[in-house]
Short mmCIF file of C-alpha atoms in Angstrom, two decimals:
data_model
loop_
_atom_site.label_atom_id
_atom_site.label_comp_id
_atom_site.label_asym_id
_atom_site.label_seq_id
_atom_site.Cartn_x
_atom_site.Cartn_y
_atom_site.Cartn_z
CA UNK A 1 89.68 60.99 103.59
CA UNK A 2 87.23 63.64 104.76
CA UNK A 3 85.01 64.90 101.97
CA UNK A 4 85.01 68.67 101.48
CA UNK A 5 81.27 68.89 100.87
CA UNK A 6 79.27 69.57 104.04
CA UNK A 7 76.43 67.15 104.68
CA UNK A 8 72.83 68.07 104.12
CA UNK A 9 72.22 68.02 107.89
CA UNK A 10 75.01 70.55 108.38
CA UNK A 11 76.87 68.36 110.80
CA UNK A 12 80.38 69.70 111.52
CA UNK A 13 82.98 68.62 108.99
CA UNK A 14 86.07 67.16 110.66
CA UNK A 15 89.52 67.36 109.11
CA UNK A 16 93.11 67.60 110.27
CA UNK A 17 93.92 70.83 108.45
CA UNK A 18 91.64 73.63 107.30
CA UNK A 19 93.03 75.99 104.65
CA UNK A 20 91.50 79.40 103.88
CA UNK A 21 91.86 80.63 100.31
CA UNK A 22 92.87 79.28 96.91
CA UNK A 23 95.54 81.69 95.75
CA UNK A 24 99.21 80.75 95.52
CA UNK A 25 99.35 80.26 99.31
CA UNK A 26 96.32 78.03 99.75
CA UNK A 27 97.00 75.88 96.70
CA UNK A 28 100.68 75.44 97.52
CA UNK A 29 99.86 74.47 101.09
CA UNK A 30 97.28 71.97 99.90
CA UNK A 31 99.78 70.30 97.58
CA UNK A 32 102.33 70.04 100.40
CA UNK A 33 99.80 68.44 102.75
CA UNK A 34 98.60 66.13 100.01
CA UNK A 35 102.15 64.88 99.46
CA UNK A 36 102.48 64.19 103.19
CA UNK A 37 99.16 62.39 103.52
CA UNK A 38 97.61 65.03 105.80
CA UNK A 39 93.81 65.27 105.52
CA UNK A 40 92.62 68.78 104.63
CA UNK A 41 89.71 70.93 103.43
CA UNK A 42 89.98 74.28 101.64
CA UNK A 43 87.41 77.04 102.14
CA UNK A 44 87.16 79.59 99.33
CA UNK A 45 84.99 82.70 99.58
CA UNK A 46 84.41 82.95 95.81
CA UNK A 47 83.09 80.59 93.16
CA UNK A 48 86.47 79.72 91.63
CA UNK A 49 90.13 79.44 92.59
CA UNK A 50 92.78 82.09 92.05
CA UNK A 51 92.76 84.70 94.81
CA UNK A 52 94.06 88.07 93.69
CA UNK A 53 94.68 86.74 90.16
CA UNK A 54 91.01 85.83 89.88
CA UNK A 55 89.72 89.11 91.29
CA UNK A 56 91.97 91.59 89.49
CA UNK A 57 90.92 91.44 85.85
CA UNK A 58 91.23 95.13 84.98
CA UNK A 59 92.67 96.15 81.60
CA UNK A 60 96.42 95.62 81.45
CA UNK A 61 96.64 93.67 84.72
CA UNK A 62 100.05 92.00 84.89
CA UNK A 63 102.66 90.89 87.40
CA UNK A 64 105.69 93.07 88.14
CA UNK A 65 107.92 90.07 88.92
CA UNK A 66 109.31 88.05 85.96
CA UNK A 67 107.13 85.08 85.06
CA UNK A 68 109.67 82.33 85.66
CA UNK A 69 110.10 83.44 89.26
CA UNK A 70 106.45 84.22 89.95
CA UNK A 71 105.44 80.56 89.87
CA UNK A 72 105.94 77.47 92.03
CA UNK A 73 109.47 76.07 91.95
CA UNK A 74 108.03 72.54 91.95
CA UNK A 75 105.63 73.29 89.09
CA UNK A 76 107.52 75.28 86.46
CA UNK A 77 105.90 76.60 83.30
CA UNK A 78 108.49 76.94 80.54
CA UNK A 79 106.30 78.61 77.91
CA UNK A 80 105.26 81.91 79.52
CA UNK A 81 104.19 84.22 76.71
CA UNK A 82 105.68 87.44 78.17
CA UNK A 83 108.59 88.32 80.44
CA UNK A 84 105.99 89.68 82.92
CA UNK A 85 102.82 87.62 82.75
CA UNK A 86 99.38 89.09 82.31
CA UNK A 87 96.54 88.19 84.65
CA UNK A 88 94.74 85.70 82.38
CA UNK A 89 97.86 83.56 81.96
CA UNK A 90 98.67 83.56 85.68
CA UNK A 91 95.09 82.61 86.50
CA UNK A 92 95.22 79.84 83.88
CA UNK A 93 98.47 78.62 85.45
CA UNK A 94 96.83 78.39 88.87
CA UNK A 95 93.80 76.59 87.44
CA UNK A 96 96.14 74.16 85.68
CA UNK A 97 97.99 73.44 88.94
CA UNK A 98 94.66 72.92 90.71
CA UNK A 99 93.52 70.42 88.12
CA UNK A 100 96.85 68.59 87.90
CA UNK A 101 96.88 67.88 91.63
CA UNK A 102 93.15 67.17 91.81
CA UNK A 103 92.52 69.88 94.39
CA UNK A 104 88.97 70.84 93.44
CA UNK A 105 87.54 67.87 95.34
CA UNK A 106 88.95 69.37 98.56
CA UNK A 107 87.57 72.89 97.97
CA UNK A 108 84.29 74.22 99.32
CA UNK A 109 83.48 77.27 97.19
CA UNK A 110 81.35 80.26 98.19
CA UNK A 111 82.45 79.77 101.79
CA UNK A 112 83.52 82.98 103.49
CA UNK A 113 85.16 82.22 106.82
CA UNK A 114 83.56 84.36 109.51
CA UNK A 115 85.04 83.25 112.83
CA UNK A 116 86.99 80.54 114.58
CA UNK A 117 87.84 79.62 118.16
CA UNK A 118 90.30 77.23 119.74
CA UNK A 119 88.89 74.65 122.15
CA UNK A 120 91.42 74.17 124.97
CA UNK A 121 89.94 70.81 126.00
CA UNK A 122 89.66 69.29 122.55
CA UNK A 123 92.82 70.92 121.16
CA UNK A 124 90.85 71.67 118.02
CA UNK A 125 89.73 74.65 115.99
CA UNK A 126 86.02 75.25 115.45
CA UNK A 127 85.64 77.41 112.36
CA UNK A 128 82.39 78.84 111.01
CA UNK A 129 81.52 80.23 107.60
CA UNK A 130 79.23 83.21 107.09
CA UNK A 131 76.31 80.90 106.27
CA UNK A 132 76.70 79.00 109.55
CA UNK A 133 78.56 75.84 108.50
CA UNK A 134 81.03 74.47 111.03
CA UNK A 135 84.42 72.86 110.45
CA UNK A 136 86.51 71.20 113.15
CA UNK A 137 90.24 70.99 112.51
CA UNK A 138 93.49 70.39 114.35
CA UNK A 139 95.38 72.93 112.22
CA UNK A 140 94.06 76.22 110.80
CA UNK A 141 96.06 77.73 107.93
CA UNK A 142 95.18 81.13 106.49
CA UNK A 143 96.15 81.57 102.86
CA UNK A 144 93.89 84.60 102.52
CA UNK A 145 96.77 86.92 101.66
CA UNK A 146 97.01 90.66 102.17
CA UNK A 147 95.53 92.08 98.96
CA UNK A 148 91.94 90.89 98.78
CA UNK A 149 89.77 93.46 100.62
CA UNK A 150 89.37 96.53 98.35
CA UNK A 151 89.88 99.90 100.03
CA UNK A 152 87.59 102.78 99.10
CA UNK A 153 88.45 106.37 100.07
CA UNK A 154 86.19 108.11 102.57
CA UNK A 155 84.95 110.90 100.29
CA UNK A 156 81.77 112.86 100.88
CA UNK A 157 79.07 111.96 98.38
CA UNK A 158 80.75 108.80 97.12
CA UNK A 159 77.42 106.95 97.04
CA UNK A 160 75.67 109.78 95.20
CA UNK A 161 77.44 109.37 91.87
CA UNK A 162 74.87 108.41 89.24
CA UNK A 163 77.16 106.66 86.78
CA UNK A 164 79.09 103.38 87.03
CA UNK A 165 81.67 103.40 89.83
CA UNK A 166 83.79 100.43 90.85
CA UNK A 167 87.12 99.39 92.36
CA UNK A 168 89.92 98.24 90.08
CA UNK A 169 89.82 94.84 91.81
CA UNK A 170 86.11 94.56 91.02
CA UNK A 171 86.26 95.72 87.42
CA UNK A 172 82.85 95.94 85.78
CA UNK A 173 83.41 94.52 82.30
CA UNK A 174 79.83 95.32 81.32
CA UNK A 175 80.69 99.04 81.26
CA UNK A 176 81.84 100.24 77.85
CA UNK A 177 84.36 103.05 78.32
CA UNK A 178 84.36 104.04 74.65
CA UNK A 179 83.85 107.79 74.31
CA UNK A 180 83.29 108.24 78.05
CA UNK A 181 84.76 110.69 80.54
CA UNK A 182 86.57 108.37 82.93
CA UNK A 183 87.96 109.38 86.32
CA UNK A 184 90.63 107.20 87.90
CA UNK A 185 91.32 107.90 91.55
CA UNK A 186 94.80 106.78 92.56
CA UNK A 187 98.17 106.38 90.85
CA UNK A 188 99.42 103.11 92.31
CA UNK A 189 100.26 99.75 90.78
CA UNK A 190 96.81 99.18 89.26
CA UNK A 191 96.36 102.67 87.84
CA UNK A 192 99.65 102.73 85.95
CA UNK A 193 98.58 99.58 84.13
CA UNK A 194 94.99 100.73 83.47
CA UNK A 195 95.76 104.24 82.17
CA UNK A 196 97.78 103.21 79.08
CA UNK A 197 95.21 100.53 78.22
CA UNK A 198 92.15 102.78 78.17
CA UNK A 199 93.46 106.21 77.15
CA UNK A 200 92.98 105.45 73.46
CA UNK A 201 89.40 104.36 74.06
CA UNK A 202 87.98 107.10 76.26
CA UNK A 203 86.97 110.64 75.35
CA UNK A 204 88.62 112.10 78.45
CA UNK A 205 90.70 110.61 81.24
CA UNK A 206 90.94 112.34 84.62
CA UNK A 207 93.75 110.95 86.75
CA UNK A 208 93.61 111.98 90.41
CA UNK A 209 97.04 111.83 92.01
CA UNK A 210 97.85 112.37 95.67
CA UNK A 211 101.53 111.36 95.56
CA UNK A 212 103.48 110.60 92.37
CA UNK A 213 104.97 107.10 92.19
CA UNK A 214 108.44 106.15 91.02
CA UNK A 215 108.01 104.36 87.70
CA UNK A 216 110.82 102.31 86.17
CA UNK A 217 110.63 101.68 82.39
CA UNK A 218 109.75 98.10 81.50
CA UNK A 219 108.87 96.60 78.15
CA UNK A 220 106.83 93.42 78.00
CA UNK A 221 106.91 92.01 74.45
CA UNK A 222 105.69 88.60 73.38
CA UNK A 223 108.53 86.13 73.79
CA UNK A 224 109.68 84.43 70.58
CA UNK A 225 108.34 80.92 70.09
CA UNK A 226 111.90 79.62 69.66
CA UNK A 227 112.85 80.94 73.10
CA UNK A 228 109.77 79.42 74.70
CA UNK A 229 110.58 76.06 73.08
CA UNK A 230 114.16 76.31 74.31
CA UNK A 231 112.91 76.92 77.84
CA UNK A 232 110.90 73.72 77.59
CA UNK A 233 113.49 71.53 75.89
CA UNK A 234 117.03 72.69 76.75
CA UNK A 235 118.06 70.95 79.99
CA UNK A 236 118.73 73.40 82.81
CA UNK A 237 117.91 76.57 80.84
CA UNK A 238 114.66 77.33 82.65
CA UNK A 239 116.17 76.63 86.07
CA UNK A 240 119.20 78.78 85.29
CA UNK A 241 116.95 81.60 84.09
CA UNK A 242 114.92 81.42 87.30
CA UNK A 243 118.09 81.51 89.37
CA UNK A 244 119.44 84.51 87.47
CA UNK A 245 116.17 86.40 87.89
CA UNK A 246 116.12 85.61 91.60
CA UNK A 247 119.58 87.03 92.30
CA UNK A 248 118.98 90.06 90.09
CA UNK A 249 115.86 90.88 92.12
CA UNK A 250 117.63 90.08 95.38
CA UNK A 251 120.32 92.65 94.64
CA UNK A 252 117.76 95.40 95.20
CA UNK A 253 117.40 94.38 98.84
CA UNK A 254 120.78 95.90 99.73
CA UNK A 255 119.60 99.39 98.89
CA UNK A 256 116.12 98.93 100.28
CA UNK A 257 117.06 97.41 103.61
CA UNK A 258 120.59 98.64 104.35
CA UNK A 259 121.70 101.59 102.20
CA UNK A 260 118.73 103.56 100.80
CA UNK A 261 121.10 106.16 99.31
CA UNK A 262 122.43 103.45 97.02
CA UNK A 263 119.14 103.68 95.14
CA UNK A 264 119.88 107.19 93.87
CA UNK A 265 121.18 105.94 90.53
CA UNK A 266 117.78 104.30 89.85
CA UNK A 267 116.10 107.61 90.74
CA UNK A 268 118.31 109.40 88.22
CA UNK A 269 117.30 106.95 85.50
CA UNK A 270 113.62 107.38 86.37
CA UNK A 271 113.89 111.18 86.24
CA UNK A 272 115.58 110.91 82.85
CA UNK A 273 112.69 108.73 81.72
CA UNK A 274 110.19 111.39 82.83
CA UNK A 275 112.09 114.09 80.91
CA UNK A 276 112.19 112.09 77.69
CA UNK A 277 108.55 110.97 77.94
CA UNK A 278 106.87 114.21 79.05
CA UNK A 279 107.56 117.48 77.22
CA UNK A 280 105.40 119.72 79.42
CA UNK A 281 107.52 121.13 82.24
CA UNK A 282 104.64 121.61 84.69
CA UNK A 283 103.40 118.07 84.09
CA UNK A 284 106.92 116.75 84.66
CA UNK A 285 107.00 118.58 87.98
CA UNK A 286 103.76 116.97 89.09
CA UNK A 287 104.99 113.52 88.08
CA UNK A 288 108.35 113.73 89.86
CA UNK A 289 108.42 112.21 93.36
CA UNK A 290 110.20 113.92 96.24
CA UNK A 291 110.93 110.87 98.37
CA UNK A 292 113.48 108.10 98.11
CA UNK A 293 112.67 105.47 95.50
CA UNK A 294 111.47 102.26 97.12
CA UNK A 295 109.78 104.04 100.03
CA UNK A 296 106.54 103.32 98.22
CA UNK A 297 106.16 100.36 95.92
CA UNK A 298 108.35 100.75 92.82
CA UNK A 299 106.17 100.55 89.72
CA UNK A 300 107.11 99.34 86.25
CA UNK A 301 105.85 100.66 82.93
CA UNK A 302 107.20 101.97 79.64
CA UNK A 303 103.81 103.33 78.57
CA UNK A 304 102.45 105.15 81.64
CA UNK A 305 104.10 108.55 81.18
CA UNK A 306 103.17 108.66 77.52
CA UNK A 307 99.55 107.97 78.44
CA UNK A 308 99.58 110.71 81.10
CA UNK A 309 101.04 113.14 78.57
CA UNK A 310 98.28 112.25 76.07
CA UNK A 311 96.05 115.27 75.27
CA UNK A 312 93.04 113.28 76.50
CA UNK A 313 94.53 112.92 79.97
CA UNK A 314 94.28 115.48 82.73
CA UNK A 315 96.50 114.88 85.78
CA UNK A 316 94.71 116.38 88.78
CA UNK A 317 96.73 116.86 91.95
CA UNK A 318 94.28 118.95 93.96
CA UNK A 319 92.63 116.96 96.72
CA UNK A 320 89.10 115.67 96.24
CA UNK A 321 86.50 117.53 98.30
CA UNK A 322 83.41 115.57 97.38
CA UNK A 323 81.70 113.52 94.72
CA UNK A 324 78.46 114.67 93.12
CA UNK A 325 75.88 112.87 91.03
CA UNK A 326 77.78 113.62 87.84
CA UNK A 327 81.36 114.37 88.78
CA UNK A 328 84.13 115.13 91.25
CA UNK A 329 84.75 118.42 93.05
CA UNK A 330 88.36 119.19 93.93
CA UNK A 331 89.75 121.38 96.71
CA UNK A 332 90.00 124.38 94.37
CA UNK A 333 86.21 124.31 94.00
CA UNK A 334 86.22 123.06 90.43
CA UNK A 335 83.79 120.33 89.40
CA UNK A 336 85.08 117.75 86.91
CA UNK A 337 82.24 116.07 85.06
CA UNK A 338 82.65 112.32 84.73
CA UNK A 339 80.68 109.40 83.31
CA UNK A 340 82.59 106.59 85.09
CA UNK A 341 84.69 106.51 88.27
CA UNK A 342 87.35 103.87 88.86
CA UNK A 343 88.79 103.56 92.37
CA UNK A 344 92.39 102.38 91.98
CA UNK A 345 92.89 102.88 95.70
CA UNK A 346 94.45 99.66 96.89
CA UNK A 347 93.48 97.28 99.67
CA UNK A 348 92.86 97.07 103.40
CA UNK A 349 96.08 95.22 104.19
CA UNK A 350 95.76 94.86 107.96
CA UNK A 351 92.08 93.94 107.67
CA UNK A 352 93.20 90.90 105.70
CA UNK A 353 94.65 89.53 108.93
CA UNK A 354 91.77 90.59 111.16
CA UNK A 355 88.58 90.18 109.12
CA UNK A 356 88.11 86.69 110.64
CA UNK A 357 87.30 86.75 114.36
CA UNK A 358 89.92 84.47 115.90
CA UNK A 359 89.91 83.41 119.55
CA UNK A 360 92.90 81.51 120.88
CA UNK A 361 93.68 79.93 124.23
CA UNK A 362 91.30 80.79 127.06
CA UNK A 363 89.09 82.63 124.57
CA UNK A 364 91.47 85.53 123.98
CA UNK A 365 90.44 87.54 120.93
CA UNK A 366 93.42 87.90 118.57
CA UNK A 367 92.07 91.06 116.93
CA UNK A 368 91.68 92.70 120.34
CA UNK A 369 95.27 91.78 121.18
CA UNK A 370 96.58 93.13 117.90
CA UNK A 371 94.58 96.32 118.37
CA UNK A 372 96.33 96.77 121.73
CA UNK A 373 99.82 95.61 120.85
CA UNK A 374 100.02 95.98 117.09
CA UNK A 375 100.00 93.21 114.50
CA UNK A 376 102.81 90.71 114.85
CA UNK A 377 103.62 87.02 114.50
CA UNK A 378 106.60 84.73 114.96
CA UNK A 379 108.43 84.58 111.63
CA UNK A 380 105.23 86.05 110.22
CA UNK A 381 103.55 82.63 110.49
CA UNK A 382 102.61 81.57 114.04
CA UNK A 383 101.20 83.53 116.99
CA UNK A 384 101.95 83.18 120.71
CA UNK A 385 99.11 81.62 122.72
CA UNK A 386 97.16 80.80 119.55
CA UNK A 387 97.90 77.10 118.97
CA UNK A 388 98.03 75.56 115.51
CA UNK A 389 97.20 78.80 113.70
CA UNK A 390 99.41 79.54 110.70
CA UNK A 391 99.47 82.58 108.42
CA UNK A 392 100.86 82.39 104.89
CA UNK A 393 101.99 85.84 103.75
CA UNK A 394 101.29 86.96 107.30
CA UNK A 395 102.67 90.04 109.07
CA UNK A 396 106.07 91.24 107.86
CA UNK A 397 106.46 88.69 105.09
CA UNK A 398 105.57 90.93 102.14
CA UNK A 399 108.32 92.11 99.81
CA UNK A 400 109.36 95.28 98.06
CA UNK A 401 111.90 93.69 95.74
CA UNK A 402 111.37 90.00 94.98
CA UNK A 403 108.78 87.27 94.42
CA UNK A 404 106.31 86.58 97.22
CA UNK A 405 105.89 83.08 95.80
CA UNK A 406 109.41 82.39 97.10
CA UNK A 407 108.29 83.54 100.55
CA UNK A 408 105.12 81.47 100.33
CA UNK A 409 107.07 78.30 99.56
CA UNK A 410 109.36 78.98 102.53
CA UNK A 411 106.34 79.36 104.80
CA UNK A 412 104.66 76.23 103.45
CA UNK A 413 107.80 74.27 104.32
CA UNK A 414 107.74 75.74 107.83
CA UNK A 415 104.07 74.85 108.41
CA UNK A 416 104.52 71.32 107.10
CA UNK A 417 107.52 70.90 109.40
CA UNK A 418 105.49 72.15 112.38
CA UNK A 419 102.78 69.57 111.71
CA UNK A 420 105.45 66.88 111.37
CA UNK A 421 107.01 67.95 114.67
CA UNK A 422 103.66 67.71 116.47
CA UNK A 423 103.21 64.20 115.15
CA UNK A 424 106.77 63.21 115.97
CA UNK A 425 106.45 64.02 119.65
CA UNK A 426 102.82 63.03 120.06
CA UNK A 427 101.57 66.55 120.63
CA UNK A 428 98.18 67.88 119.63
CA UNK A 429 99.24 71.48 119.20
CA UNK A 430 102.05 74.03 119.31
CA UNK A 431 102.37 77.79 119.63
CA UNK A 432 105.44 80.02 119.86
CA UNK A 433 106.44 81.42 123.21
CA UNK A 434 105.93 85.12 123.82
CA UNK A 435 109.65 85.49 124.38
CA UNK A 436 110.53 83.97 121.00
CA UNK A 437 107.93 86.03 119.15
CA UNK A 438 108.91 89.29 120.86
CA UNK A 439 112.62 88.68 120.24
CA UNK A 440 112.00 87.93 116.56
CA UNK A 441 109.91 91.06 116.03
CA UNK A 442 112.22 93.33 118.02
CA UNK A 443 115.14 92.32 115.81
CA UNK A 444 113.02 92.68 112.69
CA UNK A 445 111.76 96.16 113.58
CA UNK A 446 115.32 97.26 114.34
CA UNK A 447 116.38 96.19 110.84
CA UNK A 448 113.34 97.86 109.29
CA UNK A 449 114.10 101.15 111.04
CA UNK A 450 117.05 101.61 108.68
CA UNK A 451 115.17 100.55 105.57
CA UNK A 452 113.95 102.82 102.79
CA UNK A 453 110.34 101.95 103.69
CA UNK A 454 110.72 103.48 107.15
CA UNK A 455 113.18 106.27 106.40
CA UNK A 456 112.51 107.21 102.76
CA UNK A 457 110.36 110.25 103.49
CA UNK A 458 106.98 109.00 102.29
CA UNK A 459 103.68 107.86 103.73
CA UNK A 460 102.77 104.36 102.58
CA UNK A 461 100.47 101.45 103.37
CA UNK A 462 103.53 99.59 104.62
CA UNK A 463 103.36 101.58 107.88
CA UNK A 464 100.52 101.49 110.41
CA UNK A 465 99.11 104.53 112.22
CA UNK A 466 102.02 104.36 114.71
CA UNK A 467 104.67 104.30 112.00
CA UNK A 468 105.39 100.61 112.54
CA UNK A 469 106.08 98.50 109.47
CA UNK A 470 103.82 95.45 109.81
CA UNK A 471 103.89 94.44 106.14
CA UNK A 472 107.42 93.90 104.83
CA UNK A 473 110.31 91.57 105.50
CA UNK A 474 113.40 93.51 106.53
CA UNK A 475 116.18 91.61 104.82
CA UNK A 476 117.12 89.29 101.99
CA UNK A 477 114.70 86.55 101.04
CA UNK A 478 117.43 83.92 101.32
CA UNK A 479 117.67 84.88 105.00
CA UNK A 480 113.97 84.20 105.41
CA UNK A 481 114.37 80.90 103.55
CA UNK A 482 117.11 79.91 105.96
CA UNK A 483 115.04 80.95 108.99
CA UNK A 484 112.13 78.78 107.87
CA UNK A 485 113.99 75.57 107.08
CA UNK A 486 112.51 74.20 110.30
CA UNK A 487 111.09 75.34 113.60
CA UNK A 488 113.36 75.56 116.61
CA UNK A 489 111.68 73.44 119.29
CA UNK A 490 112.90 75.71 122.09
CA UNK A 491 110.88 78.57 120.59
CA UNK A 492 107.59 76.71 121.03
CA UNK A 493 105.21 75.40 123.65
CA UNK A 494 103.51 72.11 122.96
CA UNK A 495 100.03 71.09 124.11
CA UNK A 496 98.31 67.74 124.56
CA UNK A 497 101.62 65.88 124.65
CA UNK A 498 101.06 62.14 125.04
CA UNK A 499 104.71 61.14 124.95
CA UNK A 500 108.10 62.86 124.94
CA UNK A 501 110.47 62.10 122.14
CA UNK A 502 113.94 61.29 123.44
CA UNK A 503 115.65 63.56 120.91
CA UNK A 504 113.57 66.64 121.65
CA UNK A 505 113.95 68.91 124.63
CA UNK A 506 110.59 70.63 124.60
CA UNK A 507 108.25 72.38 126.94
CA UNK A 508 105.08 70.32 126.95
CA UNK A 509 101.64 70.92 128.38
CA UNK A 510 99.21 68.07 128.91
#
């Protein structure tokens, strides 16, 4: 077994599979390879495991998918403390999984992957970290995910602010917000969790909103101990609960992907919730969206509107002109004095796929290709003419209605099957054909064109600058599960084939 630790002489570390990241994707992939006896090393940019659930530690941080579904199917946790788990418990869950499967010995921490190139002669990846270490692997698997590079708005004077200023994903816990004037820029998934948590602590809360989100009421009480014990001890109860949650979430896909108008009844409920939570008519107007629900990410909170209606809170909808040393100037010329600025402004989603310089066959730069053609992959996992490169939560595999952990497990199965297929036919590498990849994405984009994300009348991070949806899956998750049960050999080219298996009709390249 190859040791994860690089040698003192910085000789290249050789392994069969190189995994990037230690979130749900990277850890799940590692466990699958471990079970199959495939040698691997994991490179992690930070000093501990956890991915987005390590980085996002802001007040109130929680998952918006029920706990029993937002966890590995093969590693259930029966005693979740809340219906929707908070960040510390999810991070503890991931650390527990890491320790149970002994994965830390495979992880090289503080190792930011900088670049990688495919060697056509060797049929191997040469991958380099930012500090110059080299890893040589047959298979390169990116579990970096899409939500790990914080996005800051391009606002004049942003660096001039004299007080503490940080992104929600890089929360500065050394800053005491008590009695402070706090400005939160953004009203997305992070902001609606932060605002109710801090409004009682601060002297003044300025909430800068560009577009109001749709917010569905959701309570998140502590689960009774008796119920948690029943989940652990009653045979089949936990599995049945998970199954029920899955199909309840899956039902939303009909409206989101096929009949957006079917979502109107949820809009009506949300508008009713605004009316009952916010007495001020003008504030209600500012908080009411004018696009179809689901077009942007649907948010969940039973406390957000009450916190916005709090006398301490000022909802500011004028655009931001610039930031000064001690505040924020809006388009109406007014300066709002602030002591702390929090950027709840999301992530660079597409940069998550392109921050590593990847060169495939014949030295072709993948980022250059994607800049020309747009981001795309076959089944969101493999890329034409880039052998043995696999993305977990790659292009068009995000969700607007269900658990991405379900998608991750489907992709892990697909990658493991691809490695098995290479071994079965004596091939060194595989990559999808252009024809297969183009056909898959053409069909997917056609389905997405009718979805609420493309036609709901909003501008969202789901769509690129050309209006193409490169983020989300365009159907039911069970359809993706079915499509990833195994690779279709006719969709792939194989390289370095030493022998041809009699049962496989494949295109091979020596």
